[in-house]
C-alpha cells in the first residue's frame, strides 16, 4: 500500500448505493467523504451566475461544472485521502479532476434500472440526521423518527427517470475514460449492503496492494 491515504472514486447510477458504501469506506480507510450531492443540497438556494443549484437538482439535471468543480477543489485541498461520491459526472469534470489529483481506483457499483427506481422512489430521509431509510425494507423503529421522514425532492418517479437518463448520457462515458487507463473495478451492487461492502472492501484492498 502507498504511504498516503487512498484516493478513490465511487461511481454508479443514482441509487446504486454510493452514499451507503462511502460511509463504510470512510470508517475503514480513514478518508474524507467528498460528496457533491450533499454539498449541493446544503447550498441549494445559493445564487450563482447560472442560477441556484435547486433549479437543476429538482429537474434531475446536472448542476453546471464550474459550481461543482469549485466544491471539489476546495474539499480536495483539505483531504489526505478521499472517497469521491457523485463526481465526476461528465467528461469535462473527469478532465478537471485529472488536472487536480491522481487516483488509485474507480469502483463502479452496478445495479439494474428497475431496482434503482425501486430504491430511489422508496427512499425516505431523516431531516435531522440525514440518515437514509426505505419504505419497504428499512424503516426506523422509533415512531418519532418514522413520523418526521421526508422524500427527497428529486426522488419522485419522474425525476428519477430523468436522473437515470442523464447518467446514461453524461456519466456512463466517463467510465470508458477511466477504463482506458485500467483504473476501473466493477462491483455487483445488486446485493445486500453488507455483501456489497465485503466485495467492495476486498476490491479496494487489491487495488491498493497493486498500486
Ligand atoms: P447525488 O446526491 O449525488 O445523487 P445520485 O448520484 O443521484 O445518487 P443518490 O444519492 O440518489 O444515490 P446513491 O448511489 O448515493 O445511493 P444511496 O446509498 O443513497 O446528486 C443529486 C443531484 O445533485 C444530481 O441529480 C445533480 O443535480 C446534482 N449533482 C451532484 N453531483 C453533481 C456533479 N458532479 N455535477 C453536476 N451536478 C451534480 O442508496 C439509495 C437508496 O437505496 C437508499 O434508500 C438506500 O438505503 C438504499 N440502498 C443502498 N444500498 C442498497 C442495497 N445494497 N440494497 C438495498 N437498498 C440499498
Tab-separated table of C-alpha atoms and ligand atoms in Angstrom:
chain	number	residue	atom	x	y	z
A	1	UNK	CA	0.000	0.000	0.000
A	2	UNK	CA	1.249	3.522	-0.722
A	3	UNK	CA	2.187	5.859	2.152
A	4	UNK	CA	-0.629	8.317	1.559
A	5	UNK	CA	-4.269	7.511	2.255
A	6	UNK	CA	-6.264	6.090	-0.655
A	7	UNK	CA	-7.761	8.289	-3.357
A	8	UNK	CA	-10.924	6.590	-4.502
A	9	UNK	CA	-13.858	7.395	-6.743
A	10	UNK	CA	-17.121	5.547	-6.189
A	11	UNK	CA	-19.222	5.601	-9.347
A	12	UNK	CA	-22.581	4.182	-10.299
A	13	UNK	CA	-26.048	5.341	-11.291
A	14	UNK	CA	-28.390	7.179	-8.915
A	15	UNK	CA	-29.438	4.742	-6.197
A	16	UNK	CA	-26.541	2.335	-6.732
A	17	UNK	CA	-25.507	2.739	-3.089
A	18	UNK	CA	-22.642	5.223	-3.407
A	19	UNK	CA	-23.619	7.139	-0.270
A	20	UNK	CA	-24.261	3.952	1.689
A	21	UNK	CA	-20.920	2.376	0.788
A	22	UNK	CA	-18.959	5.633	1.120
A	23	UNK	CA	-19.743	5.561	4.833
A	24	UNK	CA	-18.074	2.149	5.096
A	25	UNK	CA	-15.048	3.365	3.154
A	26	UNK	CA	-14.641	6.400	5.419
A	27	UNK	CA	-14.769	4.209	8.509
A	28	UNK	CA	-12.387	1.558	7.176
A	29	UNK	CA	-9.828	3.733	5.395
A	30	UNK	CA	-9.982	6.979	7.376
A	31	UNK	CA	-10.526	9.186	4.313
A	32	UNK	CA	-12.666	12.243	3.611
A	33	UNK	CA	-16.106	11.701	2.087
A	34	UNK	CA	-16.394	14.239	-0.725
A	35	UNK	CA	-19.967	14.209	-1.972
A	36	UNK	CA	-21.120	16.850	-4.394
A	37	UNK	CA	-24.768	15.829	-3.924
A	38	UNK	CA	-24.735	16.526	-0.162
A	39	UNK	CA	-22.722	19.734	-0.644
A	40	UNK	CA	-25.227	20.973	-3.218
A	41	UNK	CA	-28.236	20.005	-1.090
A	42	UNK	CA	-26.744	22.050	1.762
A	43	UNK	CA	-26.415	25.035	-0.584
A	44	UNK	CA	-29.475	24.581	-2.793
A	45	UNK	CA	-30.501	28.203	-2.800
A	46	UNK	CA	-27.199	29.989	-3.208
A	47	UNK	CA	-27.279	32.331	-6.179
A	48	UNK	CA	-24.624	31.644	-8.785
A	49	UNK	CA	-24.242	33.181	-12.214
A	50	UNK	CA	-26.028	30.061	-13.523
A	51	UNK	CA	-28.990	30.319	-11.114
A	52	UNK	CA	-29.462	28.214	-7.972
A	53	UNK	CA	-28.467	24.505	-7.682
A	54	UNK	CA	-32.096	23.768	-6.750
A	55	UNK	CA	-33.336	24.539	-10.274
A	56	UNK	CA	-31.096	21.851	-11.761
A	57	UNK	CA	-31.441	19.280	-8.981
A	58	UNK	CA	-35.230	19.278	-8.881
A	59	UNK	CA	-35.268	18.734	-12.649
A	60	UNK	CA	-32.760	15.864	-12.332
A	61	UNK	CA	-30.205	17.772	-14.443
A	62	UNK	CA	-26.521	18.319	-13.728
A	63	UNK	CA	-25.540	21.492	-11.896
A	64	UNK	CA	-23.092	23.466	-14.113
A	65	UNK	CA	-19.474	22.295	-13.958
A	66	UNK	CA	-17.864	25.476	-12.528
A	67	UNK	CA	-20.121	25.327	-9.451
A	68	UNK	CA	-19.372	21.658	-8.821
A	69	UNK	CA	-15.650	21.861	-9.635
A	70	UNK	CA	-15.269	24.623	-7.060
A	71	UNK	CA	-16.832	22.426	-4.358
A	72	UNK	CA	-14.488	19.570	-5.200
A	73	UNK	CA	-11.272	21.556	-5.433
A	74	UNK	CA	-11.940	23.153	-2.045
A	75	UNK	CA	-12.635	19.771	-0.460
A	76	UNK	CA	-9.566	18.165	-2.055
A	77	UNK	CA	-7.310	20.848	-0.603
A	78	UNK	CA	-8.210	19.674	2.923
A	79	UNK	CA	-8.210	15.940	2.262
A	80	UNK	CA	-5.479	13.412	3.000
A	81	UNK	CA	-7.123	10.580	1.102
A	82	UNK	CA	-10.718	10.676	-0.053
A	83	UNK	CA	-13.685	8.877	-1.488
A	84	UNK	CA	-15.395	10.939	-4.167
A	85	UNK	CA	-19.140	10.204	-4.388
A	86	UNK	CA	-21.165	11.725	-7.233
A	87	UNK	CA	-18.197	13.307	-9.004
A	88	UNK	CA	-17.032	13.299	-11.753
A	89	UNK	CA	-20.328	13.067	-13.634
A	90	UNK	CA	-19.270	14.035	-17.148
A	91	UNK	CA	-16.085	14.020	-19.195
A	92	UNK	CA	-15.305	17.653	-18.546
A	93	UNK	CA	-15.432	17.080	-14.768
A	94	UNK	CA	-13.214	13.994	-15.203
A	95	UNK	CA	-10.652	16.066	-17.086
A	96	UNK	CA	-10.782	18.750	-14.410
A	97	UNK	CA	-10.260	16.160	-11.674
A	98	UNK	CA	-7.346	14.784	-13.633
A	99	UNK	CA	-5.677	18.189	-13.506
A	100	UNK	CA	-6.059	18.297	-9.713
A	101	UNK	CA	-5.104	14.870	-8.346
A	102	UNK	CA	-4.065	11.278	-9.052
A	103	UNK	CA	-6.469	8.429	-8.342
A	104	UNK	CA	-5.907	4.897	-7.029
A	105	UNK	CA	-9.195	3.304	-8.071
A	106	UNK	CA	-12.579	3.899	-9.679
A	107	UNK	CA	-15.023	1.440	-8.100
A	108	UNK	CA	-18.193	1.098	-10.156
A	109	UNK	CA	-21.345	-0.153	-8.426
A	110	UNK	CA	-23.591	-1.918	-10.949
A	111	UNK	CA	-27.353	-2.211	-10.339
A	112	UNK	CA	-30.216	-2.790	-12.807
A	113	UNK	CA	-32.605	0.013	-13.685
A	114	UNK	CA	-35.742	-1.482	-12.136
A	115	UNK	CA	-34.034	-1.933	-8.765
A	116	UNK	CA	-32.644	1.632	-8.923
A	117	UNK	CA	-36.122	3.096	-9.451
A	118	UNK	CA	-37.471	0.976	-6.596
A	119	UNK	CA	-34.713	2.076	-4.211
A	120	UNK	CA	-34.975	5.772	-5.045
A	121	UNK	CA	-38.745	6.221	-5.120
A	122	UNK	CA	-38.956	4.322	-1.794
A	123	UNK	CA	-36.136	6.223	-0.108
A	124	UNK	CA	-37.020	8.427	2.854
A	125	UNK	CA	-34.595	10.728	4.673
A	126	UNK	CA	-34.475	11.813	8.300
A	127	UNK	CA	-34.069	15.611	8.008
A	128	UNK	CA	-32.466	15.764	11.465
A	129	UNK	CA	-29.687	13.213	10.938
A	130	UNK	CA	-29.516	12.862	7.147
A	131	UNK	CA	-29.929	9.083	7.591
A	132	UNK	CA	-31.481	7.205	4.631
A	133	UNK	CA	-34.325	4.720	5.042
A	134	UNK	CA	-36.622	2.801	2.698
A	135	UNK	CA	-40.399	2.456	2.969
A	136	UNK	CA	-40.333	-1.304	2.410
A	137	UNK	CA	-37.173	-2.777	3.816
A	138	UNK	CA	-35.544	-0.313	6.131
A	139	UNK	CA	-37.790	1.808	8.362
A	140	UNK	CA	-36.692	3.183	11.747
A	141	UNK	CA	-38.106	1.510	14.886
A	142	UNK	CA	-38.598	4.836	16.675
A	143	UNK	CA	-42.105	6.175	15.790
A	144	UNK	CA	-40.893	9.747	16.310
A	145	UNK	CA	-38.223	9.283	13.630
A	146	UNK	CA	-40.713	7.497	11.344
A	147	UNK	CA	-43.096	10.453	11.555
A	148	UNK	CA	-40.546	13.021	10.519
A	149	UNK	CA	-39.156	11.192	7.461
A	150	UNK	CA	-39.356	13.050	4.146
A	151	UNK	CA	-38.867	12.187	0.496
A	152	UNK	CA	-36.006	13.895	-1.318
A	153	UNK	CA	-37.312	16.409	-3.892
A	154	UNK	CA	-35.571	14.528	-6.692
A	155	UNK	CA	-36.799	11.051	-5.693
A	156	UNK	CA	-40.176	11.336	-7.431
A	157	UNK	CA	-40.756	8.803	-10.216
A	158	UNK	CA	-40.478	11.410	-12.989
A	159	UNK	CA	-37.256	12.985	-11.724
A	160	UNK	CA	-35.696	9.594	-11.007
A	161	UNK	CA	-36.276	8.572	-14.649
A	162	UNK	CA	-34.646	11.821	-15.802
A	163	UNK	CA	-31.654	11.309	-13.477
A	164	UNK	CA	-31.143	7.842	-14.926
A	165	UNK	CA	-31.232	9.249	-18.472
A	166	UNK	CA	-28.735	11.958	-17.523
A	167	UNK	CA	-26.481	9.264	-16.051
A	168	UNK	CA	-26.553	7.170	-19.234
A	169	UNK	CA	-25.868	10.170	-21.425
A	170	UNK	CA	-23.260	12.052	-19.383
A	171	UNK	CA	-21.743	9.802	-16.748
A	172	UNK	CA	-21.530	6.384	-18.403
A	173	UNK	CA	-18.924	7.735	-20.927
A	174	UNK	CA	-16.697	8.754	-18.001
A	175	UNK	CA	-16.305	5.062	-17.203
A	176	UNK	CA	-14.766	4.478	-20.663
A	177	UNK	CA	-12.423	7.413	-19.986
A	178	UNK	CA	-11.098	5.664	-16.848
A	179	UNK	CA	-11.317	2.164	-18.256
A	180	UNK	CA	-8.759	3.085	-20.900
A	181	UNK	CA	-6.351	3.742	-18.039
A	182	UNK	CA	-7.093	0.445	-16.300
A	183	UNK	CA	-8.467	2.179	-13.202
A	184	UNK	CA	-11.994	0.715	-13.117
A	185	UNK	CA	-13.137	-2.232	-10.994
A	186	UNK	CA	-16.790	-3.316	-11.199
A	187	UNK	CA	-18.722	-4.462	-8.143
A	188	UNK	CA	-22.177	-6.073	-8.261
A	189	UNK	CA	-24.284	-3.615	-6.252
A	190	UNK	CA	-27.478	-5.636	-6.543
A	191	UNK	CA	-26.986	-7.495	-3.270
A	192	UNK	CA	-27.454	-6.654	0.395
A	193	UNK	CA	-25.421	-3.665	1.626
A	194	UNK	CA	-23.189	-5.992	3.713
A	195	UNK	CA	-22.487	-8.286	0.767
A	196	UNK	CA	-21.683	-5.318	-1.464
A	197	UNK	CA	-19.334	-3.959	1.171
A	198	UNK	CA	-17.481	-7.251	1.578
A	199	UNK	CA	-16.770	-7.322	-2.167
A	200	UNK	CA	-16.004	-3.597	-2.425
A	201	UNK	CA	-13.606	-3.693	0.523
A	202	UNK	CA	-11.731	-6.660	-0.989
A	203	UNK	CA	-11.586	-4.844	-4.346
A	204	UNK	CA	-10.093	-1.739	-2.738
A	205	UNK	CA	-7.509	-3.813	-0.832
A	206	UNK	CA	-6.345	-5.495	-4.030
A	207	UNK	CA	-6.144	-2.201	-5.922
A	208	UNK	CA	-4.098	-0.572	-3.162
A	209	UNK	CA	-1.746	-3.554	-2.887
A	210	UNK	CA	-1.187	-3.498	-6.655
A	211	UNK	CA	-0.725	0.274	-6.761
B	1	LIG	P1	-26.467	12.859	-5.676
B	1	LIG	O1	-26.861	13.239	-4.322
B	1	LIG	O2	-25.037	12.559	-5.965
B	1	LIG	O3	-27.429	11.699	-6.113
B	1	LIG	P2	-27.229	10.419	-7.025
B	1	LIG	O4	-25.921	10.185	-7.680
B	1	LIG	O5	-28.385	10.524	-7.937
B	1	LIG	O6	-27.191	9.296	-6.011
B	1	LIG	P3	-28.100	9.038	-4.778
B	1	LIG	O7	-27.629	9.789	-3.603
B	1	LIG	O8	-29.554	9.195	-5.133
B	1	LIG	O9	-27.850	7.500	-4.656
B	1	LIG	P4	-26.592	6.693	-4.114
B	1	LIG	O10	-25.923	5.954	-5.234
B	1	LIG	O11	-25.719	7.523	-3.219
B	1	LIG	O12	-27.366	5.606	-3.289
B	1	LIG	P5	-27.719	5.569	-1.732
B	1	LIG	O13	-26.578	4.967	-0.974
B	1	LIG	O14	-28.252	6.867	-1.267
B	1	LIG	O15	-26.875	14.019	-6.731
B	1	LIG	C1	-28.132	14.665	-6.686
B	1	LIG	C2	-28.172	15.782	-7.712
B	1	LIG	O16	-27.155	16.767	-7.415
B	1	LIG	C3	-27.889	15.386	-9.174
B	1	LIG	O17	-29.054	14.911	-9.816
B	1	LIG	C4	-27.389	16.736	-9.748
B	1	LIG	O18	-28.448	17.607	-9.995
B	1	LIG	C5	-26.573	17.304	-8.596
B	1	LIG	N1	-25.153	16.885	-8.669
B	1	LIG	C6	-24.486	16.101	-7.779
B	1	LIG	N2	-23.218	15.917	-8.161
B	1	LIG	C7	-23.061	16.604	-9.324
B	1	LIG	C8	-21.975	16.754	-10.243
B	1	LIG	N3	-20.798	16.162	-10.044
B	1	LIG	N4	-22.187	17.523	-11.341
B	1	LIG	C9	-23.357	18.134	-11.564
B	1	LIG	N5	-24.432	18.006	-10.752
B	1	LIG	C10	-24.292	17.232	-9.650
B	1	LIG	O19	-28.888	4.487	-1.766
B	1	LIG	C11	-30.128	4.771	-2.375
B	1	LIG	C12	-31.251	4.030	-1.637
B	1	LIG	O20	-31.064	2.629	-1.750
B	1	LIG	C13	-31.304	4.307	-0.124
B	1	LIG	O21	-32.636	4.279	0.303
B	1	LIG	C14	-30.516	3.150	0.497
B	1	LIG	O22	-30.925	2.890	1.811
B	1	LIG	C15	-30.845	2.026	-0.469
B	1	LIG	N6	-29.758	1.071	-0.654
B	1	LIG	C16	-28.420	1.341	-0.760
B	1	LIG	N7	-27.733	0.183	-0.968
B	1	LIG	C17	-28.666	-0.813	-1.018
B	1	LIG	C18	-28.593	-2.230	-1.212
B	1	LIG	N8	-27.413	-2.851	-1.409
B	1	LIG	N9	-29.748	-2.930	-1.203
B	1	LIG	C19	-30.953	-2.311	-0.996
B	1	LIG	N10	-31.074	-0.975	-0.796
B	1	LIG	C20	-29.958	-0.248	-0.802
